[in-house]
Short mmCIF file of C-alpha atoms in Angstrom, two decimals:
data_model
loop_
_atom_site.label_atom_id
_atom_site.label_comp_id
_atom_site.label_asym_id
_atom_site.label_seq_id
_atom_site.Cartn_x
_atom_site.Cartn_y
_atom_site.Cartn_z
CA ASP F 1 -6.88 -0.34 4.86
CA GLN F 2 -4.72 -0.31 1.84
CA GLN F 3 -2.04 2.46 2.32
CA VAL F 4 -0.54 1.97 -0.96
CA LYS F 5 -2.79 1.33 -4.09
CA GLN F 6 -2.08 0.36 -7.61
CA ASN F 7 -5.47 0.53 -9.18
CA SER F 8 -4.51 -0.96 -12.60
CA PRO F 9 -4.05 -4.68 -12.23
CA SER F 10 -2.60 -4.94 -15.62
CA LEU F 11 -1.13 -2.78 -18.56
CA SER F 12 -0.32 -3.68 -22.16
CA VAL F 13 1.99 -1.55 -24.20
CA GLN F 14 3.62 -1.69 -27.64
CA GLU F 15 7.30 -2.20 -27.75
CA GLY F 16 9.15 1.07 -28.20
CA ARG F 17 6.27 3.20 -26.54
CA ILE F 18 6.16 4.56 -23.13
CA SER F 19 4.86 2.58 -20.14
CA ILE F 20 3.29 4.55 -17.31
CA LEU F 21 2.60 2.75 -14.11
CA ASN F 22 0.67 4.50 -11.39
CA CYS F 23 0.48 4.35 -7.57
CA ASP F 24 -1.39 6.41 -5.04
CA TYR F 25 -0.74 6.45 -1.21
CA THR F 26 -2.70 7.55 1.69
CA ASN F 27 -0.29 8.09 4.67
CA SER F 28 1.27 11.51 4.65
CA MET F 29 4.09 10.29 6.84
CA PHE F 30 5.57 8.20 3.90
CA ASP F 31 8.84 9.99 2.76
CA TYR F 32 10.67 7.29 0.79
CA PHE F 33 9.21 5.61 -2.36
CA LEU F 34 10.38 2.60 -4.49
CA TRP F 35 9.51 0.57 -7.60
CA TYR F 36 10.24 -3.25 -7.61
CA LYS F 37 10.06 -5.46 -10.59
CA LYS F 38 9.12 -9.18 -10.24
CA TYR F 39 9.56 -11.99 -12.80
CA PRO F 40 7.72 -15.25 -12.14
CA ALA F 41 9.20 -17.62 -9.64
CA GLU F 42 11.71 -15.02 -8.66
CA GLY F 43 11.80 -12.56 -5.86
CA PRO F 44 11.24 -8.74 -6.41
CA THR F 45 14.14 -6.84 -7.66
CA PHE F 46 14.75 -3.09 -6.73
CA LEU F 47 14.37 -0.88 -9.72
CA ILE F 48 14.29 2.90 -8.68
CA SER F 49 13.51 5.08 -5.68
CA ILE F 50 12.66 8.56 -4.80
CA SER F 51 12.90 10.50 -1.61
CA SER F 52 10.15 13.02 -0.65
CA ILE F 53 12.47 16.06 -1.01
CA LYS F 54 12.53 15.40 -4.83
CA ASP F 55 9.79 15.15 -7.47
CA LYS F 56 11.69 13.23 -10.11
CA ASN F 57 14.36 10.68 -10.22
CA GLU F 58 15.79 9.18 -13.40
CA ASP F 59 17.92 6.14 -14.18
CA GLY F 60 18.35 5.24 -17.69
CA ARG F 61 15.09 4.29 -19.20
CA PHE F 62 13.28 4.53 -16.02
CA THR F 63 11.94 7.79 -14.32
CA VAL F 64 9.93 7.95 -11.21
CA PHE F 65 7.73 11.20 -10.67
CA LEU F 66 6.48 12.05 -7.14
CA ASN F 67 3.46 14.41 -6.66
CA LYS F 68 3.30 14.88 -2.87
CA SER F 69 0.19 17.09 -2.83
CA ALA F 70 -1.76 14.51 -4.71
CA LYS F 71 -0.01 11.49 -2.94
CA HIS F 72 0.70 10.06 -6.20
CA LEU F 73 3.82 8.46 -7.81
CA SER F 74 4.22 7.08 -11.33
CA LEU F 75 6.95 5.11 -13.10
CA HIS F 76 7.76 5.91 -16.66
CA ILE F 77 9.67 3.32 -18.81
CA VAL F 78 10.90 4.65 -22.22
CA PRO F 79 11.22 3.02 -24.63
CA SER F 80 9.50 -0.20 -23.44
CA GLN F 81 11.25 -3.55 -24.22
CA PRO F 82 9.99 -7.03 -24.20
CA GLY F 83 12.13 -7.88 -21.21
CA ASP F 84 10.17 -5.18 -19.13
CA SER F 85 7.10 -7.53 -19.14
CA ALA F 86 6.87 -8.44 -15.42
CA VAL F 87 4.81 -7.43 -12.33
CA TYR F 88 5.74 -4.10 -10.80
CA PHE F 89 5.07 -3.09 -7.23
CA CYS F 90 5.39 0.31 -5.79
CA ALA F 91 6.26 0.56 -1.99
CA ALA F 92 6.53 3.32 0.40
CA SER F 93 7.93 3.64 3.97
CA ALA F 94 8.10 6.35 6.70
CA ARG F 95 10.98 7.25 8.92
CA PRO F 96 10.95 4.64 11.65
CA THR F 97 10.61 5.94 15.33
CA GLN F 98 12.27 2.77 16.41
CA GLY F 99 13.63 -0.42 14.86
CA ALA F 100 14.08 -0.55 11.00
CA GLN F 101 12.35 0.71 8.05
CA LYS F 102 9.26 -1.09 7.02
CA LEU F 103 8.05 -1.07 3.39
CA VAL F 104 4.34 -1.07 2.57
CA PHE F 105 3.64 -2.48 -0.92
CA GLY F 106 0.96 -1.92 -3.48
CA GLN F 107 -0.98 -4.81 -4.99
CA GLY F 108 1.25 -4.91 -8.24
CA THR F 109 0.60 -4.06 -11.94
CA ARG F 110 1.29 -6.71 -14.48
CA LEU F 111 2.93 -5.02 -17.52
CA THR F 112 2.99 -6.76 -20.90
CA ILE F 113 5.15 -5.38 -23.75
CA ASN F 114 3.72 -6.41 -27.14
CA PRO F 115 6.24 -6.94 -30.01
CA ASN Y 1 27.77 -14.31 -3.64
CA ALA Y 2 24.32 -15.79 -3.01
CA GLY Y 3 22.61 -12.75 -1.52
CA VAL Y 4 19.42 -13.98 0.24
CA THR Y 5 18.88 -17.77 0.14
CA GLN Y 6 15.46 -19.22 1.08
CA THR Y 7 14.73 -22.88 1.71
CA PRO Y 8 12.81 -24.94 0.82
CA LYS Y 9 11.55 -23.63 -2.63
CA PHE Y 10 8.41 -25.46 -2.47
CA GLN Y 11 6.39 -27.14 0.28
CA VAL Y 12 2.97 -28.87 0.78
CA LEU Y 13 1.55 -29.25 4.13
CA LYS Y 14 -1.64 -30.77 5.59
CA THR Y 15 -3.71 -28.60 7.82
CA GLY Y 16 -2.29 -28.78 11.40
CA GLN Y 17 1.35 -29.68 10.38
CA SER Y 18 4.33 -27.50 11.32
CA MET Y 19 7.18 -26.36 9.36
CA THR Y 20 10.03 -23.75 9.44
CA LEU Y 21 11.01 -21.59 6.60
CA GLN Y 22 14.66 -20.88 6.40
CA CYS Y 23 16.44 -17.73 5.28
CA ALA Y 24 20.11 -16.99 5.29
CA GLN Y 25 21.97 -13.89 3.93
CA ASP Y 26 25.65 -13.34 3.09
CA MET Y 27 25.39 -9.52 2.75
CA ASN Y 28 26.13 -8.63 6.43
CA HIS Y 29 22.85 -6.61 6.52
CA ASN Y 30 21.50 -5.86 9.86
CA SER Y 31 17.73 -6.03 9.24
CA MET Y 32 15.78 -9.11 7.99
CA TYR Y 33 12.06 -9.35 7.03
CA TRP Y 34 9.51 -11.89 6.18
CA TYR Y 35 6.77 -10.98 3.69
CA ARG Y 36 3.95 -13.04 2.17
CA GLN Y 37 2.54 -12.43 -1.36
CA ASP Y 38 -0.92 -13.20 -2.18
CA PRO Y 39 -2.93 -12.48 -5.45
CA GLY Y 40 -4.52 -8.98 -5.40
CA MET Y 41 -2.79 -8.29 -2.01
CA GLY Y 42 0.68 -7.41 -2.91
CA LEU Y 43 3.41 -8.13 -0.26
CA ARG Y 44 2.63 -7.91 3.30
CA LEU Y 45 4.80 -7.83 6.06
CA ILE Y 46 4.69 -10.85 8.64
CA TYR Y 47 7.56 -10.09 11.00
CA TYR Y 48 10.99 -8.21 10.80
CA SER Y 49 14.08 -8.13 12.83
CA ALA Y 50 16.04 -4.91 13.08
CA SER Y 51 19.14 -6.41 14.38
CA GLU Y 52 20.39 -9.73 15.75
CA GLY Y 53 18.38 -10.52 18.91
CA THR Y 54 15.34 -8.29 18.27
CA THR Y 55 12.13 -9.15 16.43
CA ASP Y 56 8.90 -7.24 15.93
CA LYS Y 57 5.44 -7.93 14.38
CA GLY Y 58 4.40 -6.68 11.08
CA GLU Y 59 1.07 -6.35 9.50
CA VAL Y 60 -0.11 -9.99 9.64
CA PRO Y 61 1.80 -11.96 12.32
CA ASN Y 62 -1.05 -14.14 13.51
CA GLY Y 63 -0.16 -17.91 13.16
CA TYR Y 64 3.54 -17.32 12.70
CA ASN Y 65 6.74 -17.12 14.95
CA VAL Y 66 10.28 -16.03 14.06
CA SER Y 67 13.68 -16.55 15.31
CA ARG Y 68 16.75 -14.44 14.65
CA LEU Y 69 19.26 -17.03 15.20
CA ASN Y 70 22.29 -14.85 14.38
CA LYS Y 71 23.07 -12.01 12.13
CA ARG Y 72 22.71 -14.29 8.98
CA GLU Y 73 19.73 -16.21 9.66
CA PHE Y 74 16.07 -15.37 10.37
CA SER Y 75 13.51 -18.29 10.27
CA LEU Y 76 9.74 -18.20 10.04
CA ARG Y 77 7.79 -21.06 11.79
CA LEU Y 78 4.15 -22.12 11.25
CA GLU Y 79 3.17 -24.19 14.30
CA SER Y 80 -0.16 -25.41 12.83
CA ALA Y 81 -0.64 -24.63 9.34
CA ALA Y 82 -4.03 -23.41 7.96
CA PRO Y 83 -5.20 -23.30 4.35
CA SER Y 84 -5.10 -19.29 4.67
CA GLN Y 85 -1.44 -19.62 4.99
CA THR Y 86 -1.08 -20.90 1.32
CA SER Y 87 1.05 -18.11 -0.06
CA VAL Y 88 4.51 -17.40 -1.37
CA TYR Y 89 6.86 -16.24 1.28
CA PHE Y 90 9.75 -13.87 0.69
CA CYS Y 91 12.60 -13.19 2.93
CA ALA Y 92 14.41 -9.82 2.57
CA THR Y 93 17.33 -7.89 4.05
CA LEU Y 94 18.10 -4.11 4.47
CA GLN Y 95 21.69 -2.72 4.74
CA GLY Y 96 21.12 0.31 6.85
CA SER Y 97 18.11 1.27 8.86
CA TYR Y 98 16.38 3.73 6.45
CA ASN Y 99 16.15 5.10 2.84
CA SER Y 100 17.62 1.79 1.41
CA PRO Y 101 15.91 -0.72 -0.80
CA LEU Y 102 15.18 -4.31 0.58
CA HIS Y 103 16.94 -7.17 -1.15
CA PHE Y 104 14.64 -10.21 -1.68
CA GLY Y 105 15.20 -13.93 -1.84
CA ASN Y 106 13.54 -16.05 -4.54
CA GLY Y 107 10.76 -17.08 -2.30
CA THR Y 108 9.18 -20.32 -0.78
CA ARG Y 109 5.86 -21.51 -2.27
CA LEU Y 110 3.81 -23.06 0.36
CA THR Y 111 0.44 -24.90 -0.07
CA VAL Y 112 -1.59 -26.03 2.88
CA THR Y 113 -4.34 -28.50 2.01
#
């Protein structure tokens, strides 16, 4: 049962335009959401996060939007640059009752920025 | 400052062989994790360790064992490798216990023939 889903395996966007990556989740206990970026042969690197008490978080060209009622989050990249070409993973976690936080990841979306 | 270091970077095993994937961190983080990445599946949690001396199963623990040797090191062992364990393995750390991002190593690419 995939609790975090990224339904678009790939996305192609023109340089300078907006890239919008989408993610849906099913577990209503999730209250912390993150986006990671991954280049080939490297580990995922943290990009931006949002807590469930917010509906928007912005960091430079990157903005994450959270719609709790729809259980949907999106990542907007404006303007898109060639260096943004990578695989993007969304992830979510719920407050742990014991132990440490565990992130659940989506399948990833490969973003290609075309010059 | 190396962050999270994984060794080896690449490994080829025959079915039934054993090996240990090593992970070391220099960030003084309490929690450590092992994930595997497979095409179309995203990253799935194998095992994690909330603190030195504790380990817990994740989503896909079968066929693996872990050892939290000390605060810095968290190893993943395959006792009898199977082709289904062909994957890219990532180690990660977490500074606090909640509402913080994980920091990942660069991965170990394992092929089991």
